[in-house]
Every structure is written in C-alpha cells, then in structure tokens.
Amino acid sequence: MTGSFDLQSYMTKGVERVVAEALKATLKDPKESAFMLRFAAASRTASKKRRRAEDAGEHIPPFLIASITSRCNLHCAGCYSRQNHATTDEKAVKQLTAEEWAKLFDEADELGISFILLAGGEPMLRRDVIEAAGERTDILFPIFTNGTFIDERYFTLFDKCRNLIPIMSIEGGREITDERRGDGIYDKLISNMDEFGRRGLVFGASVTVTRENFMEVTSDAFLDSLSDRGCKAVIFVEYVPVTDESSELAPTDIQRDFLAGEIHRLREKRPEMVYISFPGDEKLSGGCVAAGRGFFHINSHGGAEPCPFSPYSDVNVKNGSLRDAMHSPLFTALQSGDILLDDHDGGCVLYEKRALVEALIGQKGC
Ligand code: SF4
C-alpha cells in the first residue's frame, strides 16, 4: 500500500509471532492449547482473506480496538480516556447495543480481522457484549480491564470461552499501582491472578510505561511476580500524553529505544510470556499503524477513530458498515498523507500533529 514496504506482510508476521508465542506459552494446558490450535487455523484463514483483499487493492488491518463503554468505576491519574472525555461519570447514552457490537464482530470476521481488543472505560461493565464476543471463536478478544469486576461468573465465562483473554492493567508493585489506580487495586489484581492461575485460565497484564515506572516494570522481579502467577502476556503501553501537563510522564526516546531492545531480549530469554509494545516500533512498521494501517478504533457510540489516543471521527458505524468506516475520508487522508509517516518527538505522532488531524476533518466529528 505505501511504496515498496509490504505493510500487510509485516502485520501478518506480527500476528503469526503472537499466535506462535501464545501456542508455546499454553502448551502445558491441554484445554488452552486445543483452543489456540483452532485459533491458529482461523488466524491463517483470516490472513489469507486480508492478502486476497490486498492483492485486489483493499487494505484490511488484522486488529480492531473496540471501546464498548464510556463508563468506569475508577479515576486513575492521567487516564487518557477520561481526559478525552471518552470515559465520564455521566449516564452512558447513545452507546452501541450488544446486537450492534455482535454485527460488527461478524463483519470484522468476514473481512479477516482476527484480533479485537475490548476496552473502555471499564469493558467488564458490558457483560452482554463480552458474552456476544465469547460466541465468536474465530476471533481473539483481549479484554483490557481494571480487574475490579472479575467475579465467579466471569471466571466461569473465561473457562467456557477461551477466546476471551483478560488483560489486567497494573503499574508495577503495590505502591505505584495503588497510587495511580486507588487503594486496594493491587491486592485485587493479585488475587485475580492467583485465581486465574489456580483454575489454569490464560490472562495477561497491561502495563502503562511512564518515566516513573520505567525501570520497575522491565525488571526481572516484576516480571517474575507475573509469570510465577501464570501470566501469559505482557502488553507494554507507552504512556501517550493527551494534555500538555501530562507530557512529562511520557517515556523519553532513549527509554523507548531501551524498551524496544528489552522486548527483544525478553522474547528470547523469557518465552513463558508473550511481549507486545504499543504503539510499538514505528521505525519497523514504516510509521504509525493507526487509522486502519495496522488497526483502528470504534468508540462506545460507534465513531470510527484512528486510535483511542486520537479521538477524531467523521464516520459512524451506526450509519454504515465496518468496511465503510475503514475507508472513511479521515482514514483515507491519513493513510495517503505524510502525517502517519512523519518523524516526531515522543510516543504519538497523531497527538503531536493533532492540529493537522483536526484540520483534516474540519473539527466536524460525529
Ligand atoms: S480503569 Fe482505565 S478507563 Fe478507568 S479511569 Fe482507570 S485508566 Fe481510565
């Protein structure tokens, strides 16, 4: 799609690596590896669908991020979703229904999208949507959750629907986690992890990497505390400032390069877990992979956005298909323009160039 760099092959290689590492990490659990083998086959079918579309001139990304609610019970310091007003304490209005999300998941499957990351707000508040996701076993649904609503009924659901993978947000040890998320959150997360481990259920951890917790969350002590409890994946999410005040929290370029090197080291030295960094190494992916290059975002009321950190949309899936959203005027302009490929300081080019993004949609939004 862009010059000689074959983005589809690059993204599919990334998917195949994650699936292969997940297969390796779950080998000891017969029920889990049986599911992962079936998913690996479904993922290959999805890759072929995307390749056929690519050869016919249409680019389909393998990932979708779906924010299924604008509500959350926590008020974490520096929460991008609250700062973007995508998460509020007001009554949730105009949210997509479970039927609308189910239709969207089926469209994604037909297109060849094999990973749908469920986020929010706090996604566990939408049990109806999560149960609909559980029925779509050809798609893997990592659920980015604060872990506070995980109860007996959810443990039973995760045992039944192995395509639902809870990814619990943690900042490091008790002190730094409770400082950002609230008292008692760390202990709740650890008791969840111990219970997942006891039941042999797969789970992961999402770590927001800042200048403050940088060394702690890449330390062997912290990673041991996760893998010893049965954690199978660690998603390092580089903190993306969404206000000038919070830009001091974003990792420096030196720290980001160190993190990229660390992840390569961990993949070799600690294969018991899968390691993913977001937004990842743009130098390798030929620029930012948002806006449908590697993924895109559907917000809680159906707006199609380049990324959760770039809350701009000019198309709503309530008025059209997922395919239409993928080819929105904004996405088309971003994919054909230079913004996504631009050099930039810090973690997020779309945040840095937000004035240009706003100009592209004339602030109309929907
Ligand atoms: S749990 Fe997530 S959505 Fe809720 S306040 Fe914390 S960071 Fe924001």
CSV table of C-alpha atoms and ligand atoms in Angstrom, one decimal:
chain,number,residue,atom,x,y,z
A,1,MET,CA,0.0,0.0,0.0
A,2,THR,CA,2.8,2.5,0.9
A,3,GLY,CA,5.8,2.4,-1.5
A,4,SER,CA,7.7,-1.0,-1.5
A,5,PHE,CA,7.1,-1.6,2.2
A,6,ASP,CA,4.6,-4.5,2.4
A,7,LEU,CA,2.6,-3.5,5.4
A,8,GLN,CA,0.2,-6.5,5.1
A,9,SER,CA,3.1,-9.0,5.3
A,10,TYR,CA,4.7,-7.0,8.2
A,11,MET,CA,1.4,-7.1,10.2
A,12,THR,CA,0.6,-10.7,9.4
A,13,LYS,CA,4.2,-11.7,10.5
A,14,GLY,CA,3.4,-9.9,13.8
A,15,VAL,CA,0.1,-11.8,14.2
A,16,GLU,CA,1.8,-15.1,13.4
A,17,ARG,CA,4.6,-14.4,16.0
A,18,VAL,CA,2.0,-13.6,18.7
A,19,VAL,CA,0.0,-16.8,17.9
A,20,ALA,CA,3.2,-19.0,17.9
A,21,GLU,CA,4.3,-17.5,21.2
A,22,ALA,CA,0.8,-18.0,22.7
A,23,LEU,CA,0.8,-21.6,21.5
A,24,LYS,CA,4.3,-22.1,23.1
A,25,ALA,CA,3.1,-20.4,26.4
A,26,THR,CA,0.0,-22.5,26.7
A,27,LEU,CA,1.4,-25.9,25.7
A,28,LYS,CA,1.2,-27.3,29.2
A,29,ASP,CA,-2.6,-26.7,29.4
A,30,PRO,CA,-4.5,-29.2,27.1
A,31,LYS,CA,-7.8,-27.2,27.0
A,32,GLU,CA,-6.0,-24.0,26.3
A,33,SER,CA,-3.6,-25.4,23.6
A,34,ALA,CA,-6.6,-27.1,21.9
A,35,PHE,CA,-8.3,-23.7,21.6
A,36,MET,CA,-5.0,-22.0,20.5
A,37,LEU,CA,-4.5,-24.6,17.7
A,38,ARG,CA,-8.1,-23.9,16.5
A,39,PHE,CA,-7.5,-20.2,16.7
A,40,ALA,CA,-4.2,-20.5,14.8
A,41,ALA,CA,-6.0,-22.2,11.9
A,42,ALA,CA,-8.7,-19.4,12.0
A,43,SER,CA,-6.0,-16.8,12.1
A,44,ARG,CA,-4.3,-18.3,9.0
A,45,THR,CA,-7.7,-18.2,7.1
A,46,ALA,CA,-8.1,-14.5,8.2
A,47,SER,CA,-4.5,-13.7,6.9
A,48,LYS,CA,-5.4,-15.3,3.5
A,49,LYS,CA,-8.6,-13.1,3.4
A,50,ARG,CA,-6.5,-10.0,4.0
A,51,ARG,CA,-3.9,-11.0,1.5
A,52,ARG,CA,-6.6,-11.6,-1.2
A,53,ALA,CA,-8.1,-8.1,-0.4
A,54,GLU,CA,-4.6,-6.5,-0.6
A,55,ASP,CA,-4.0,-8.1,-4.0
A,56,ALA,CA,-7.3,-6.6,-5.1
A,57,GLY,CA,-6.3,-3.2,-3.9
A,58,GLU,CA,-8.0,-3.0,-0.5
A,59,HIS,CA,-6.0,-2.9,2.8
A,60,ILE,CA,-7.5,-4.7,5.8
A,61,PRO,CA,-5.8,-4.4,9.2
A,62,PRO,CA,-5.6,-7.5,11.4
A,63,PHE,CA,-6.5,-5.6,14.6
A,64,LEU,CA,-9.5,-3.6,15.8
A,65,ILE,CA,-9.8,-1.7,19.1
A,66,ALA,CA,-13.4,-1.6,20.4
A,67,SER,CA,-14.2,0.7,23.3
A,68,ILE,CA,-17.5,-0.9,24.4
A,69,THR,CA,-18.4,1.6,27.2
A,70,SER,CA,-17.8,5.1,28.3
A,71,ARG,CA,-18.3,4.3,32.0
A,72,CYS,CA,-15.7,3.3,34.6
A,73,ASN,CA,-15.7,2.9,38.3
A,74,LEU,CA,-12.1,4.2,38.7
A,75,HIS,CA,-10.4,7.6,38.3
A,76,CYS,CA,-6.9,6.7,37.5
A,77,ALA,CA,-4.3,9.6,37.4
A,78,GLY,CA,-3.6,10.6,33.8
A,79,CYS,CA,-6.3,8.4,32.3
A,80,TYR,CA,-6.3,9.3,28.5
A,81,SER,CA,-9.9,8.1,28.1
A,82,ARG,CA,-11.2,10.5,30.9
A,83,GLN,CA,-9.0,13.3,29.6
A,84,ASN,CA,-10.5,12.8,26.1
A,85,HIS,CA,-14.0,12.7,27.7
A,86,ALA,CA,-14.4,9.2,26.1
A,87,THR,CA,-15.0,8.0,29.7
A,88,THR,CA,-17.2,10.0,32.0
A,89,ASP,CA,-19.3,9.5,35.1
A,90,GLU,CA,-22.4,10.7,33.3
A,91,LYS,CA,-25.1,8.2,32.3
A,92,ALA,CA,-23.9,6.3,29.2
A,93,VAL,CA,-26.0,7.5,26.3
A,94,LYS,CA,-26.0,6.6,22.6
A,95,GLN,CA,-23.8,3.5,23.4
A,96,LEU,CA,-23.8,0.7,20.8
A,97,THR,CA,-26.1,-2.2,21.8
A,98,ALA,CA,-24.8,-5.8,22.2
A,99,GLU,CA,-26.6,-6.6,19.0
A,100,GLU,CA,-24.8,-3.8,17.1
A,101,TRP,CA,-21.5,-4.9,18.5
A,102,ALA,CA,-22.2,-8.5,17.6
A,103,LYS,CA,-23.0,-7.5,14.0
A,104,LEU,CA,-19.7,-5.5,13.9
A,105,PHE,CA,-17.7,-8.5,15.2
A,106,ASP,CA,-19.3,-10.7,12.4
A,107,GLU,CA,-18.3,-8.1,9.8
A,108,ALA,CA,-14.8,-8.0,11.2
A,109,ASP,CA,-14.6,-11.8,10.9
A,110,GLU,CA,-15.8,-11.7,7.3
A,111,LEU,CA,-13.1,-9.0,6.5
A,112,GLY,CA,-10.3,-11.0,8.0
A,113,ILE,CA,-9.8,-9.1,11.3
A,114,SER,CA,-8.7,-11.7,13.8
A,115,PHE,CA,-8.0,-9.7,17.0
A,116,ILE,CA,-10.5,-7.3,18.6
A,117,LEU,CA,-9.2,-5.6,21.7
A,118,LEU,CA,-12.1,-4.7,24.0
A,119,ALA,CA,-11.5,-1.5,26.0
A,120,GLY,CA,-13.4,1.3,27.6
A,121,GLY,CA,-13.9,2.8,30.2
A,122,GLU,CA,-14.2,-0.4,32.0
A,123,PRO,CA,-15.3,-3.1,29.5
A,124,MET,CA,-16.4,-5.7,32.2
A,125,LEU,CA,-19.4,-3.3,32.8
A,126,ARG,CA,-20.7,-4.7,29.4
A,127,ARG,CA,-21.1,-8.3,30.2
A,128,ASP,CA,-23.7,-8.5,27.3
A,129,VAL,CA,-21.1,-7.5,24.7
A,130,ILE,CA,-18.4,-9.8,26.2
A,131,GLU,CA,-20.8,-12.8,26.1
A,132,ALA,CA,-21.5,-11.9,22.4
A,133,ALA,CA,-17.8,-11.8,21.8
A,134,GLY,CA,-17.3,-15.2,23.5
A,135,GLU,CA,-19.6,-16.8,20.9
A,136,ARG,CA,-17.3,-15.7,18.0
A,137,THR,CA,-14.5,-18.2,18.5
A,138,ASP,CA,-12.6,-17.4,15.3
A,139,ILE,CA,-11.7,-14.0,16.8
A,140,LEU,CA,-9.4,-13.5,19.8
A,141,PHE,CA,-10.7,-10.8,22.2
A,142,PRO,CA,-8.1,-9.4,24.6
A,143,ILE,CA,-10.1,-7.5,27.2
A,144,PHE,CA,-8.2,-4.5,28.7
A,145,THR,CA,-9.7,-4.3,32.2
A,146,ASN,CA,-9.0,-2.7,35.6
A,147,GLY,CA,-9.9,-6.2,37.1
A,148,THR,CA,-12.3,-4.9,39.8
A,149,PHE,CA,-15.4,-6.6,38.4
A,150,ILE,CA,-13.9,-10.0,37.9
A,151,ASP,CA,-16.1,-12.4,39.9
A,152,GLU,CA,-17.2,-16.1,39.9
A,153,ARG,CA,-19.5,-15.6,36.9
A,154,TYR,CA,-16.6,-14.1,34.9
A,155,PHE,CA,-14.2,-16.9,35.9
A,156,THR,CA,-16.8,-19.4,34.6
A,157,LEU,CA,-17.3,-17.4,31.4
A,158,PHE,CA,-13.5,-17.3,30.7
A,159,ASP,CA,-13.3,-21.0,31.3
A,160,LYS,CA,-16.1,-21.6,28.8
A,161,CYS,CA,-14.9,-19.0,26.2
A,162,ARG,CA,-11.2,-19.4,25.7
A,163,ASN,CA,-11.2,-16.7,23.0
A,164,LEU,CA,-11.7,-14.1,25.8
A,165,ILE,CA,-8.4,-13.1,27.3
A,166,PRO,CA,-8.5,-10.7,30.3
A,167,ILE,CA,-5.6,-8.3,30.2
A,168,MET,CA,-5.4,-6.6,33.6
A,169,SER,CA,-3.9,-3.1,34.0
A,170,ILE,CA,-1.1,-2.8,36.6
A,171,GLU,CA,1.6,-0.2,37.0
A,172,GLY,CA,4.3,-2.2,38.8
A,173,GLY,CA,4.3,-3.0,42.6
A,174,ARG,CA,1.6,-2.2,45.2
A,175,GLU,CA,2.7,1.3,45.9
A,176,ILE,CA,2.9,2.7,42.3
A,177,THR,CA,-0.3,0.7,41.3
A,178,ASP,CA,-2.5,2.0,44.1
A,179,GLU,CA,-1.0,5.5,43.8
A,180,ARG,CA,-2.3,5.7,40.2
A,181,ARG,CA,-5.4,3.5,40.4
A,182,GLY,CA,-6.6,3.7,44.0
A,183,ASP,CA,-6.2,1.9,47.3
A,184,GLY,CA,-6.7,-1.9,47.3
A,185,ILE,CA,-6.5,-2.2,43.5
A,186,TYR,CA,-3.1,-4.0,43.6
A,187,ASP,CA,-4.3,-6.7,46.0
A,188,LYS,CA,-7.5,-7.2,43.9
A,189,LEU,CA,-5.3,-7.7,40.8
A,190,ILE,CA,-3.0,-10.2,42.6
A,191,SER,CA,-5.9,-12.2,44.0
A,192,ASN,CA,-7.4,-12.3,40.5
A,193,MET,CA,-4.1,-13.5,39.0
A,194,ASP,CA,-3.8,-16.2,41.7
A,195,GLU,CA,-7.3,-17.4,41.0
A,196,PHE,CA,-6.7,-17.5,37.2
A,197,GLY,CA,-3.5,-19.4,37.9
A,198,ARG,CA,-5.3,-21.9,40.2
A,199,ARG,CA,-8.0,-22.5,37.5
A,200,GLY,CA,-5.4,-22.8,34.7
A,201,LEU,CA,-7.0,-19.9,32.8
A,202,VAL,CA,-5.0,-17.7,30.5
A,203,PHE,CA,-4.6,-14.0,31.4
A,204,GLY,CA,-2.3,-11.1,30.7
A,205,ALA,CA,-1.1,-7.8,32.1
A,206,SER,CA,-1.2,-4.4,30.6
A,207,VAL,CA,1.5,-2.0,31.9
A,208,THR,CA,1.4,1.7,31.1
A,209,VAL,CA,5.1,2.6,30.8
A,210,THR,CA,6.0,6.1,32.1
A,211,ARG,CA,9.2,7.8,33.1
A,212,GLU,CA,8.4,6.9,36.7
A,213,ASN,CA,7.8,3.2,36.5
A,214,PHE,CA,10.1,2.5,33.6
A,215,MET,CA,12.8,0.5,35.3
A,216,GLU,CA,10.4,-1.2,37.7
A,217,VAL,CA,8.2,-2.7,35.0
A,218,THR,CA,11.0,-4.1,32.9
A,219,SER,CA,12.8,-5.6,35.9
A,220,ASP,CA,13.0,-9.4,36.4
A,221,ALA,CA,11.5,-9.0,39.9
A,222,PHE,CA,8.3,-7.5,38.5
A,223,LEU,CA,8.1,-9.9,35.5
A,224,ASP,CA,8.7,-12.9,37.9
A,225,SER,CA,5.8,-11.7,40.0
A,226,LEU,CA,3.6,-12.0,36.9
A,227,SER,CA,4.9,-15.2,35.3
A,228,ASP,CA,5.1,-17.1,38.6
A,229,ARG,CA,1.3,-16.5,38.9
A,230,GLY,CA,0.7,-17.9,35.4
A,231,CYS,CA,0.6,-14.6,33.4
A,232,LYS,CA,0.9,-15.4,29.6
A,233,ALA,CA,1.2,-12.0,28.0
A,234,VAL,CA,2.6,-8.5,28.9
A,235,ILE,CA,1.4,-5.5,26.9
A,236,PHE,CA,3.7,-2.5,27.4
A,237,VAL,CA,1.6,0.5,26.6
A,238,GLU,CA,3.9,3.6,26.3
A,239,TYR,CA,2.2,6.5,28.1
A,240,VAL,CA,0.8,8.8,25.5
A,241,PRO,CA,0.1,12.3,26.9
A,242,VAL,CA,-3.3,13.8,25.9
A,243,THR,CA,-2.7,17.1,27.7
A,244,ASP,CA,0.5,19.2,27.8
A,245,GLU,CA,0.6,18.8,31.6
A,246,SER,CA,0.9,15.1,31.4
A,247,SER,CA,3.6,15.1,28.6
A,248,GLU,CA,6.3,14.9,31.4
A,249,LEU,CA,5.1,11.3,32.1
A,250,ALA,CA,5.8,10.0,28.5
A,251,PRO,CA,8.9,7.9,28.2
A,252,THR,CA,11.9,9.7,26.5
A,253,ASP,CA,13.2,8.5,23.1
A,254,ILE,CA,16.2,6.9,24.9
A,255,GLN,CA,13.8,5.0,27.2
A,256,ARG,CA,11.6,4.0,24.2
A,257,ASP,CA,14.7,2.6,22.4
A,258,PHE,CA,15.7,0.7,25.6
A,259,LEU,CA,12.2,-0.7,25.9
A,260,ALA,CA,12.3,-1.9,22.3
A,261,GLY,CA,15.6,-3.7,23.0
A,262,GLU,CA,14.3,-5.1,26.3
A,263,ILE,CA,11.3,-6.6,24.5
A,264,HIS,CA,13.6,-8.4,22.0
A,265,ARG,CA,15.7,-9.7,25.0
A,266,LEU,CA,12.6,-10.9,26.9
A,267,ARG,CA,11.2,-12.8,23.8
A,268,GLU,CA,14.5,-14.8,23.7
A,269,LYS,CA,15.2,-15.1,27.5
A,270,ARG,CA,11.7,-15.4,28.9
A,271,PRO,CA,9.5,-17.2,26.3
A,272,GLU,CA,7.0,-18.2,29.0
A,273,MET,CA,5.1,-15.0,28.2
A,274,VAL,CA,4.2,-13.1,25.0
A,275,TYR,CA,5.5,-9.5,24.9
A,276,ILE,CA,3.9,-6.7,22.9
A,277,SER,CA,4.6,-3.0,22.9
A,278,PHE,CA,2.0,-0.4,21.9
A,279,PRO,CA,2.3,1.8,19.8
A,280,GLY,CA,5.4,-0.3,19.0
A,281,ASP,CA,8.4,0.3,16.9
A,282,GLU,CA,7.2,2.6,14.2
A,283,LYS,CA,10.7,2.5,12.5
A,284,LEU,CA,10.0,-1.2,11.7
A,285,SER,CA,6.3,-0.6,10.7
A,286,GLY,CA,7.1,2.2,8.3
A,287,GLY,CA,5.3,4.7,10.6
A,288,CYS,CA,2.3,4.8,12.9
A,289,VAL,CA,0.0,1.8,12.3
A,290,ALA,CA,-3.2,3.6,13.3
A,291,ALA,CA,-6.1,4.8,11.1
A,292,GLY,CA,-6.5,1.3,9.5
A,293,ARG,CA,-2.9,0.6,8.7
A,294,GLY,CA,-2.5,-2.0,11.4
A,295,PHE,CA,-5.6,-1.2,13.5
A,296,PHE,CA,-8.4,1.4,14.0
A,297,HIS,CA,-10.7,2.2,16.9
A,298,ILE,CA,-14.5,2.2,17.3
A,299,ASN,CA,-15.6,4.2,20.2
A,300,SER,CA,-18.5,3.4,22.5
A,301,HIS,CA,-21.2,5.1,20.4
A,302,GLY,CA,-19.9,3.9,17.0
A,303,GLY,CA,-17.5,6.6,15.9
A,304,ALA,CA,-14.5,5.3,13.8
A,305,GLU,CA,-11.3,6.9,15.1
A,306,PRO,CA,-7.7,6.4,14.1
A,307,CYS,CA,-6.7,5.3,17.6
A,308,PRO,CA,-8.0,5.6,21.2
A,309,PHE,CA,-5.4,8.3,21.7
A,310,SER,CA,-6.6,10.2,18.7
A,311,PRO,CA,-10.4,10.7,19.3
A,312,TYR,CA,-11.4,12.2,16.0
A,313,SER,CA,-14.0,10.6,13.7
A,314,ASP,CA,-16.0,11.5,10.6
A,315,VAL,CA,-17.9,8.2,10.2
A,316,ASN,CA,-20.2,6.3,12.5
A,317,VAL,CA,-20.8,2.5,12.1
A,318,LYS,CA,-24.5,3.2,13.1
A,319,ASN,CA,-24.9,4.8,9.6
A,320,GLY,CA,-22.9,2.3,7.6
A,321,SER,CA,-20.7,-0.9,7.6
A,322,LEU,CA,-17.3,-1.6,9.2
A,323,ARG,CA,-15.9,-1.6,5.7
A,324,ASP,CA,-17.2,1.9,5.1
A,325,ALA,CA,-15.6,3.1,8.4
A,326,MET,CA,-12.3,1.5,7.4
A,327,HIS,CA,-12.4,3.7,4.2
A,328,SER,CA,-13.6,6.9,5.9
A,329,PRO,CA,-12.4,10.2,4.4
A,330,LEU,CA,-10.2,10.8,7.5
A,331,PHE,CA,-8.5,7.4,7.4
A,332,THR,CA,-8.0,7.7,3.6
A,333,ALA,CA,-6.4,11.1,4.1
A,334,LEU,CA,-4.2,9.9,6.9
A,335,GLN,CA,-3.1,6.8,5.0
A,336,SER,CA,-2.3,8.6,1.8
A,337,GLY,CA,-0.8,11.7,3.5
A,338,ASP,CA,2.5,12.0,5.4
A,339,ILE,CA,1.3,12.5,9.0
A,340,LEU,CA,1.5,8.8,10.0
A,341,LEU,CA,5.0,8.5,8.5
A,342,ASP,CA,6.3,11.8,9.9
A,343,ASP,CA,9.3,11.9,12.3
A,344,HIS,CA,8.1,13.1,15.7
A,345,ASP,CA,9.3,13.5,19.3
A,346,GLY,CA,7.8,11.3,21.9
A,347,GLY,CA,5.4,8.4,21.6
A,348,CYS,CA,2.4,9.6,19.5
A,349,VAL,CA,2.6,11.3,16.1
A,350,LEU,CA,-1.2,11.8,16.0
A,351,TYR,CA,-1.2,13.5,19.3
A,352,GLU,CA,1.8,15.6,18.3
A,353,LYS,CA,0.2,16.5,14.9
A,354,ARG,CA,-3.4,16.8,16.3
A,355,ALA,CA,-3.8,20.2,14.8
A,356,LEU,CA,-3.3,18.7,11.3
A,357,VAL,CA,-5.7,15.9,12.1
A,358,GLU,CA,-8.3,18.4,13.3
A,359,ALA,CA,-7.8,20.3,10.1
A,360,LEU,CA,-8.5,17.2,8.1
A,361,ILE,CA,-11.9,16.7,9.5
A,362,GLY,CA,-12.6,20.4,9.9
A,363,GLN,CA,-13.5,19.5,13.5
A,364,LYS,CA,-16.8,18.2,12.3
A,365,GLY,CA,-16.6,14.8,14.2
A,366,CYS,CA,-19.6,12.5,14.7
B,1,SF4,S1,-9.6,2.0,34.7
B,1,SF4,FE1,-9.0,2.7,32.7
B,1,SF4,S2,-10.7,3.9,31.9
B,1,SF4,FE2,-11.0,3.7,34.1
B,1,SF4,S3,-10.1,5.5,35.0
B,1,SF4,FE3,-8.5,3.9,35.0
B,1,SF4,S4,-7.3,4.2,33.1
B,1,SF4,FE4,-9.3,5.3,32.9
